[in-house]
Short mmCIF file of C-alpha atoms in Angstrom, two decimals:
data_model
loop_
_atom_site.label_atom_id
_atom_site.label_comp_id
_atom_site.label_asym_id
_atom_site.label_seq_id
_atom_site.Cartn_x
_atom_site.Cartn_y
_atom_site.Cartn_z
CA MET L 19 44.10 -0.35 14.05
CA LEU L 20 45.52 -3.23 16.08
CA ASN L 21 42.47 -5.39 15.32
CA ARG L 22 42.93 -4.75 11.58
CA ILE L 23 46.60 -5.81 11.71
CA VAL L 24 45.68 -8.98 13.61
CA LEU L 25 42.97 -9.81 11.05
CA VAL L 26 45.27 -9.28 8.04
CA THR L 27 47.99 -11.39 9.69
CA ALA L 28 45.53 -14.20 10.41
CA LEU L 29 44.31 -14.27 6.82
CA ALA L 30 47.87 -14.37 5.52
CA LEU L 31 48.76 -17.29 7.77
CA CYS L 32 45.47 -19.21 7.33
CA PRO L 33 44.03 -18.77 3.80
CA LEU L 34 40.34 -19.53 3.36
CA ALA L 35 39.64 -23.25 2.86
CA SER L 36 37.11 -22.49 0.11
CA GLN L 37 39.52 -20.43 -1.99
CA ALA L 38 39.03 -21.51 -5.62
CA GLN L 39 41.63 -22.54 -8.15
CA VAL L 40 41.20 -20.14 -11.08
CA THR L 41 43.06 -22.07 -13.80
CA PRO L 42 40.58 -24.01 -15.98
CA LEU L 43 40.97 -27.78 -16.08
CA VAL L 44 40.23 -29.94 -19.13
CA VAL L 45 39.05 -33.30 -17.80
CA SER L 46 36.85 -36.26 -18.71
CA GLY L 47 34.80 -38.86 -16.91
CA GLN L 48 31.32 -40.05 -16.00
CA TRP L 49 28.52 -37.76 -14.85
CA GLU L 50 25.24 -38.24 -13.01
CA TYR L 51 22.42 -35.69 -12.97
CA ARG L 52 19.75 -35.76 -10.23
CA ASP L 53 16.68 -33.55 -9.91
CA ALA L 54 14.83 -33.90 -6.61
CA SER L 55 13.32 -30.40 -6.77
CA GLN L 56 9.78 -31.82 -6.95
CA LYS L 57 10.27 -34.01 -3.87
CA GLU L 58 9.96 -33.05 -0.22
CA THR L 59 13.71 -33.09 0.38
CA ASP L 60 16.53 -30.57 0.58
CA GLU L 61 18.52 -32.20 -2.23
CA GLY L 62 17.32 -30.04 -5.12
CA VAL L 63 19.24 -30.40 -8.41
CA SER L 64 22.76 -31.82 -8.59
CA LEU L 65 25.26 -32.70 -11.30
CA CYS L 66 28.27 -34.71 -10.14
CA PHE L 67 31.27 -36.29 -11.84
CA ARG L 68 33.60 -39.22 -11.31
CA LEU L 69 36.67 -38.27 -13.33
CA ASP L 70 38.93 -40.82 -14.99
CA ALA L 71 42.42 -41.60 -13.67
CA ALA L 72 44.23 -39.47 -16.25
CA SER L 73 42.18 -36.41 -15.31
CA THR L 74 42.48 -37.01 -11.57
CA ALA L 75 46.29 -37.17 -11.80
CA ARG L 76 46.48 -33.57 -13.09
CA ASN L 77 45.49 -31.85 -9.85
CA PRO L 78 46.25 -32.51 -6.15
CA GLN L 79 42.68 -31.64 -5.09
CA LEU L 80 41.25 -34.05 -7.65
CA ARG L 81 43.61 -36.72 -6.35
CA GLN L 82 42.56 -35.99 -2.76
CA PHE L 83 38.91 -36.60 -3.61
CA VAL L 84 39.63 -39.45 -6.07
CA GLY L 85 38.15 -37.47 -8.97
CA ALA L 86 34.73 -37.03 -7.33
CA LEU L 87 33.14 -33.58 -7.48
CA CYS L 88 29.85 -31.78 -8.06
CA VAL L 89 29.31 -28.60 -10.06
CA SER L 90 28.09 -25.28 -8.74
CA ASN L 91 25.90 -24.65 -11.82
CA PRO L 92 23.88 -27.87 -12.30
CA ALA L 93 21.06 -26.27 -14.33
CA GLU L 94 23.48 -24.63 -16.77
CA GLY L 95 25.58 -27.80 -16.80
CA ALA L 96 22.55 -29.89 -17.74
CA LYS L 97 22.01 -27.69 -20.80
CA LEU L 98 25.67 -27.96 -21.80
CA LEU L 99 25.42 -31.76 -21.56
CA GLY L 100 22.21 -31.82 -23.63
CA ILE L 101 20.12 -33.45 -20.89
CA ALA L 102 16.55 -33.44 -22.19
CA GLN L 103 14.16 -31.53 -19.94
CA GLY L 104 10.39 -31.70 -19.75
CA PRO L 105 7.47 -31.16 -17.37
CA HIS L 106 8.23 -32.76 -14.00
CA ARG L 107 5.57 -34.32 -11.78
CA ALA L 108 5.25 -33.41 -8.11
CA GLY L 109 6.79 -36.00 -5.84
CA CYS L 110 9.00 -37.51 -8.55
CA GLY L 111 12.77 -37.49 -8.81
CA TYR L 112 14.70 -37.57 -12.07
CA ASN L 113 18.03 -39.06 -12.99
CA ALA L 114 20.34 -39.23 -16.04
CA LYS L 115 23.89 -40.50 -16.63
CA GLY L 116 26.57 -40.15 -19.26
CA GLU L 117 30.18 -39.45 -20.15
CA ALA L 118 31.84 -36.20 -21.17
CA ALA L 119 35.05 -34.32 -21.82
CA MET L 120 34.70 -30.84 -20.35
CA VAL L 121 36.31 -27.72 -18.92
CA LEU L 122 36.04 -27.00 -15.19
CA SER L 123 36.80 -23.70 -13.50
CA GLY L 124 36.77 -22.38 -9.94
CA LEU L 125 37.79 -25.68 -8.35
CA ARG L 126 37.45 -25.40 -4.56
CA VAL L 127 37.00 -27.48 -1.41
CA LEU L 128 33.77 -26.93 0.52
CA PRO L 129 33.92 -27.50 4.28
CA GLU L 130 31.83 -30.08 6.12
CA ASP L 131 28.34 -28.89 7.10
CA GLU L 132 25.13 -30.33 8.58
CA MET L 133 24.22 -32.18 5.37
CA TYR L 134 27.53 -33.05 3.68
CA ASP L 135 31.09 -34.08 4.41
CA GLU L 136 34.00 -32.03 3.06
CA ARG L 137 33.67 -32.07 -0.72
CA LEU L 138 35.03 -30.72 -3.98
CA GLU L 139 33.11 -28.30 -6.19
CA ALA L 140 33.75 -26.60 -9.56
CA ARG L 141 31.89 -24.73 -12.25
CA LEU L 142 31.18 -26.56 -15.53
CA ALA L 143 32.42 -23.99 -18.04
CA ASP L 144 32.28 -25.90 -21.33
CA VAL L 145 31.66 -29.36 -22.80
CA LYS L 146 33.99 -30.62 -25.53
CA ALA L 147 32.40 -34.03 -26.14
CA LYS L 148 29.51 -35.88 -24.57
CA ARG L 149 27.51 -39.08 -24.60
CA THR L 150 24.33 -39.89 -22.69
CA THR L 151 24.36 -43.47 -21.45
CA SER L 152 21.07 -43.27 -19.54
CA PRO L 153 18.46 -40.68 -20.67
CA LEU L 154 16.47 -38.75 -18.09
CA THR L 155 14.05 -41.07 -16.28
CA SER L 156 11.74 -40.76 -13.30
CA ASP L 157 11.74 -42.73 -10.06
CA CYS L 158 7.93 -42.77 -10.07
CA ASP L 159 6.17 -46.12 -10.36
CA ASN L 160 5.79 -46.03 -14.15
CA LYS L 161 9.48 -45.22 -14.73
CA GLU L 162 8.48 -43.05 -17.66
CA PRO L 163 11.27 -41.53 -19.76
CA VAL L 164 11.33 -37.76 -20.00
CA VAL L 165 12.40 -36.72 -23.47
CA SER L 166 12.29 -33.50 -25.40
CA ALA L 167 9.61 -33.13 -28.05
CA GLY L 168 12.24 -33.48 -30.76
CA PHE L 169 11.32 -33.76 -34.42
CA LYS L 170 7.68 -34.58 -35.07
CA SER L 171 8.19 -34.47 -38.83
CA ILE L 172 10.72 -33.74 -41.54
CA TYR L 173 9.66 -30.10 -41.30
CA ASP L 174 10.97 -29.90 -37.72
CA ALA L 175 14.26 -31.45 -38.86
CA ILE L 176 14.58 -28.88 -41.65
CA ALA L 177 13.96 -26.06 -39.15
CA ALA L 178 16.67 -27.44 -36.84
CA LEU L 179 19.16 -27.54 -39.71
CA LYS L 180 19.57 -23.76 -39.36
CA VAL L 181 21.91 -24.52 -36.43
CA HIS L 182 24.14 -26.52 -38.79
CA PRO L 183 26.90 -24.29 -40.21
CA ASP L 184 26.35 -25.74 -43.70
CA HIS L 185 22.61 -25.00 -43.65
CA ALA L 186 22.27 -21.73 -41.73
CA SER L 187 20.20 -20.06 -44.45
CA LEU L 188 18.09 -23.11 -45.32
CA SER L 189 14.29 -22.87 -45.52
CA VAL L 190 11.49 -25.15 -46.68
CA SER L 191 11.17 -23.10 -49.88
CA ASP L 192 14.66 -24.28 -50.88
CA PHE L 193 13.44 -27.85 -51.23
CA VAL L 194 12.21 -29.20 -54.55
CA ARG L 195 10.08 -31.78 -52.75
CA VAL L 196 9.11 -32.49 -49.15
CA ASP L 197 7.21 -35.72 -48.49
CA ALA L 198 6.23 -35.48 -44.83
CA ALA L 199 4.52 -38.89 -44.84
CA SER L 200 7.74 -40.70 -45.81
CA GLY L 201 10.05 -38.32 -43.92
CA LEU L 202 11.91 -37.38 -47.11
CA ALA L 203 13.04 -33.99 -48.36
CA GLU L 204 14.96 -33.24 -51.56
CA LEU L 205 17.06 -30.14 -52.13
CA ASP L 206 17.78 -31.23 -55.69
CA ALA L 207 18.03 -34.45 -57.66
CA SER L 208 21.24 -35.48 -55.90
CA THR L 209 20.71 -34.23 -52.33
CA GLN L 210 18.20 -35.83 -49.97
CA MET L 211 17.41 -35.76 -46.27
CA PHE L 212 15.53 -38.56 -44.54
CA LEU L 213 13.95 -38.61 -41.07
CA PRO L 214 13.61 -42.32 -40.22
CA PRO L 215 10.32 -43.47 -38.67
CA GLY L 216 10.62 -43.35 -34.89
CA SER L 217 13.47 -40.83 -34.91
CA THR L 218 13.07 -37.52 -33.05
CA ASP L 219 16.64 -36.22 -33.28
CA THR L 220 18.47 -38.11 -36.05
CA LEU L 221 18.56 -37.24 -39.74
CA VAL L 222 20.09 -39.16 -42.64
CA MET L 223 21.78 -36.80 -45.13
CA TYR L 224 22.53 -38.23 -48.56
CA THR L 225 24.14 -36.74 -51.65
CA GLU L 226 25.86 -37.78 -54.86
CA ASN L 227 28.77 -36.01 -56.51
CA ASN L 228 29.07 -35.32 -60.23
CA ALA L 229 30.44 -38.81 -60.79
CA GLY L 230 27.43 -40.38 -59.09
CA THR L 231 29.38 -41.49 -56.01
CA PRO L 232 27.02 -41.79 -53.00
CA PHE L 233 27.84 -40.03 -49.73
CA LEU L 234 25.66 -40.74 -46.71
CA THR L 235 26.02 -39.41 -43.18
CA VAL L 236 23.85 -39.63 -40.07
CA GLU L 237 23.55 -36.43 -38.05
CA ARG L 238 22.10 -36.15 -34.54
CA PHE L 239 20.75 -32.90 -33.08
CA ASP L 240 21.11 -32.29 -29.32
CA GLY L 241 18.99 -29.15 -29.25
CA GLN L 242 21.97 -26.86 -29.77
CA GLN L 243 24.21 -28.41 -32.42
CA TRP L 244 24.52 -31.30 -34.85
CA TRP L 245 26.89 -34.26 -34.44
CA ASP L 246 28.07 -36.77 -37.04
CA VAL L 247 27.05 -40.14 -35.55
CA SER L 248 27.41 -42.22 -38.72
CA ALA L 249 29.97 -44.65 -37.30
CA ALA L 250 28.01 -45.07 -34.04
CA THR L 251 24.63 -45.73 -35.67
CA LEU L 252 25.58 -47.66 -38.84
CA PRO L 253 27.59 -50.85 -38.12
CA GLY L 254 30.54 -51.19 -40.47
CA TYR L 255 30.10 -47.66 -41.79
CA VAL L 256 32.79 -46.49 -44.21
CA ASN L 257 33.06 -43.05 -45.78
CA ARG L 258 36.24 -42.37 -47.67
CA ASN L 259 35.61 -41.85 -51.37
CA GLY L 260 31.91 -42.38 -50.88
CA SER L 261 30.06 -44.43 -48.26
CA ASN L 262 29.04 -48.08 -48.16
CA TYR L 263 25.52 -46.92 -47.22
CA TYR L 264 23.08 -45.16 -49.52
CA LEU L 265 19.48 -43.98 -49.60
CA ASP L 266 16.95 -45.84 -51.74
CA GLY L 267 13.68 -44.05 -52.49
CA ALA L 268 12.45 -46.46 -55.14
CA GLY L 269 8.97 -47.91 -54.72
CA GLY L 270 7.72 -45.08 -52.53
CA ALA L 271 9.24 -46.44 -49.26
CA VAL L 272 12.54 -44.79 -48.33
CA LYS L 273 15.21 -47.29 -47.23
CA VAL L 274 18.74 -46.97 -45.89
CA ARG L 275 20.73 -49.69 -47.68
CA SER L 276 24.30 -50.98 -47.52
CA LEU L 277 26.66 -52.10 -50.25
CA PRO L 278 27.43 -54.44 -51.84
CA ALA L 279 24.46 -56.68 -50.91
CA LYS L 280 21.96 -53.79 -50.83
CA LYS L 281 20.59 -54.93 -47.47
CA ALA L 282 17.98 -52.69 -45.85
CA TRP L 283 18.51 -51.13 -42.42
CA ARG L 284 15.79 -49.65 -40.20
CA TYR L 285 16.12 -47.16 -37.34
CA SER L 286 15.56 -48.64 -33.87
CA GLY L 287 16.67 -47.53 -30.41
CA GLY L 288 18.98 -44.81 -31.70
CA ARG L 289 20.81 -47.09 -34.19
CA PHE L 290 20.19 -48.75 -37.54
CA VAL L 291 19.59 -52.51 -37.51
CA LEU L 292 19.18 -54.99 -40.35
CA GLU L 293 15.61 -55.61 -41.45
CA ASN L 294 14.46 -59.21 -41.10
#
């Protein structure tokens, strides 16, 4: 009985150093993902963040560690961040970087051990916004990028549209015409979808209203949801009462063009650039 009293008293006076903060934190900053699971090391998989100053100021533990922390669920976190996964080669390590706004839970300080100094850890609960600045690459000699299979044709893009809330019931049979060679699909005379050559995740969606006003958007699929990336991929993009970009299917070759000069833009490196 005496031992029990002593133990309870000790715990009350000296709370556990690893006790987690339960309140979720909404923060933002840079992340780095490392996968050394195929190498002869003890590092395994890690996902760590360097939070921005505004986020760090919200919590004394974040301030103590200058916004640096790693997550306790790196595999789940990688999926939430849309980090493309693929077959990994033995002996190779993999790395990716980006930026995100996210929700952290279970913030706690881990004590120093044989491998690491005292450090901060949390669970990545949700991702509100994200951007990959460096896709997953290998540290092997050929530095090959590891990317998901993505869209191989317009048919794959159509299948992925089921994730889009506006196209949940869509199927290939709903299309009047699908031209896989040109990457074009038409729902009706005024609604078209175009998979640019070289694109595995980006789809141009074009429609005209009853007055003939063109509306064009560029949507990017991260494997789980679609994002409007029009402004990021089309320089000078405007979409108020219609867009300054439109889709031109005349002559058999589909082109993304801009008004008023009707210049042609081609897809390259994740963005649209002017054709020479």
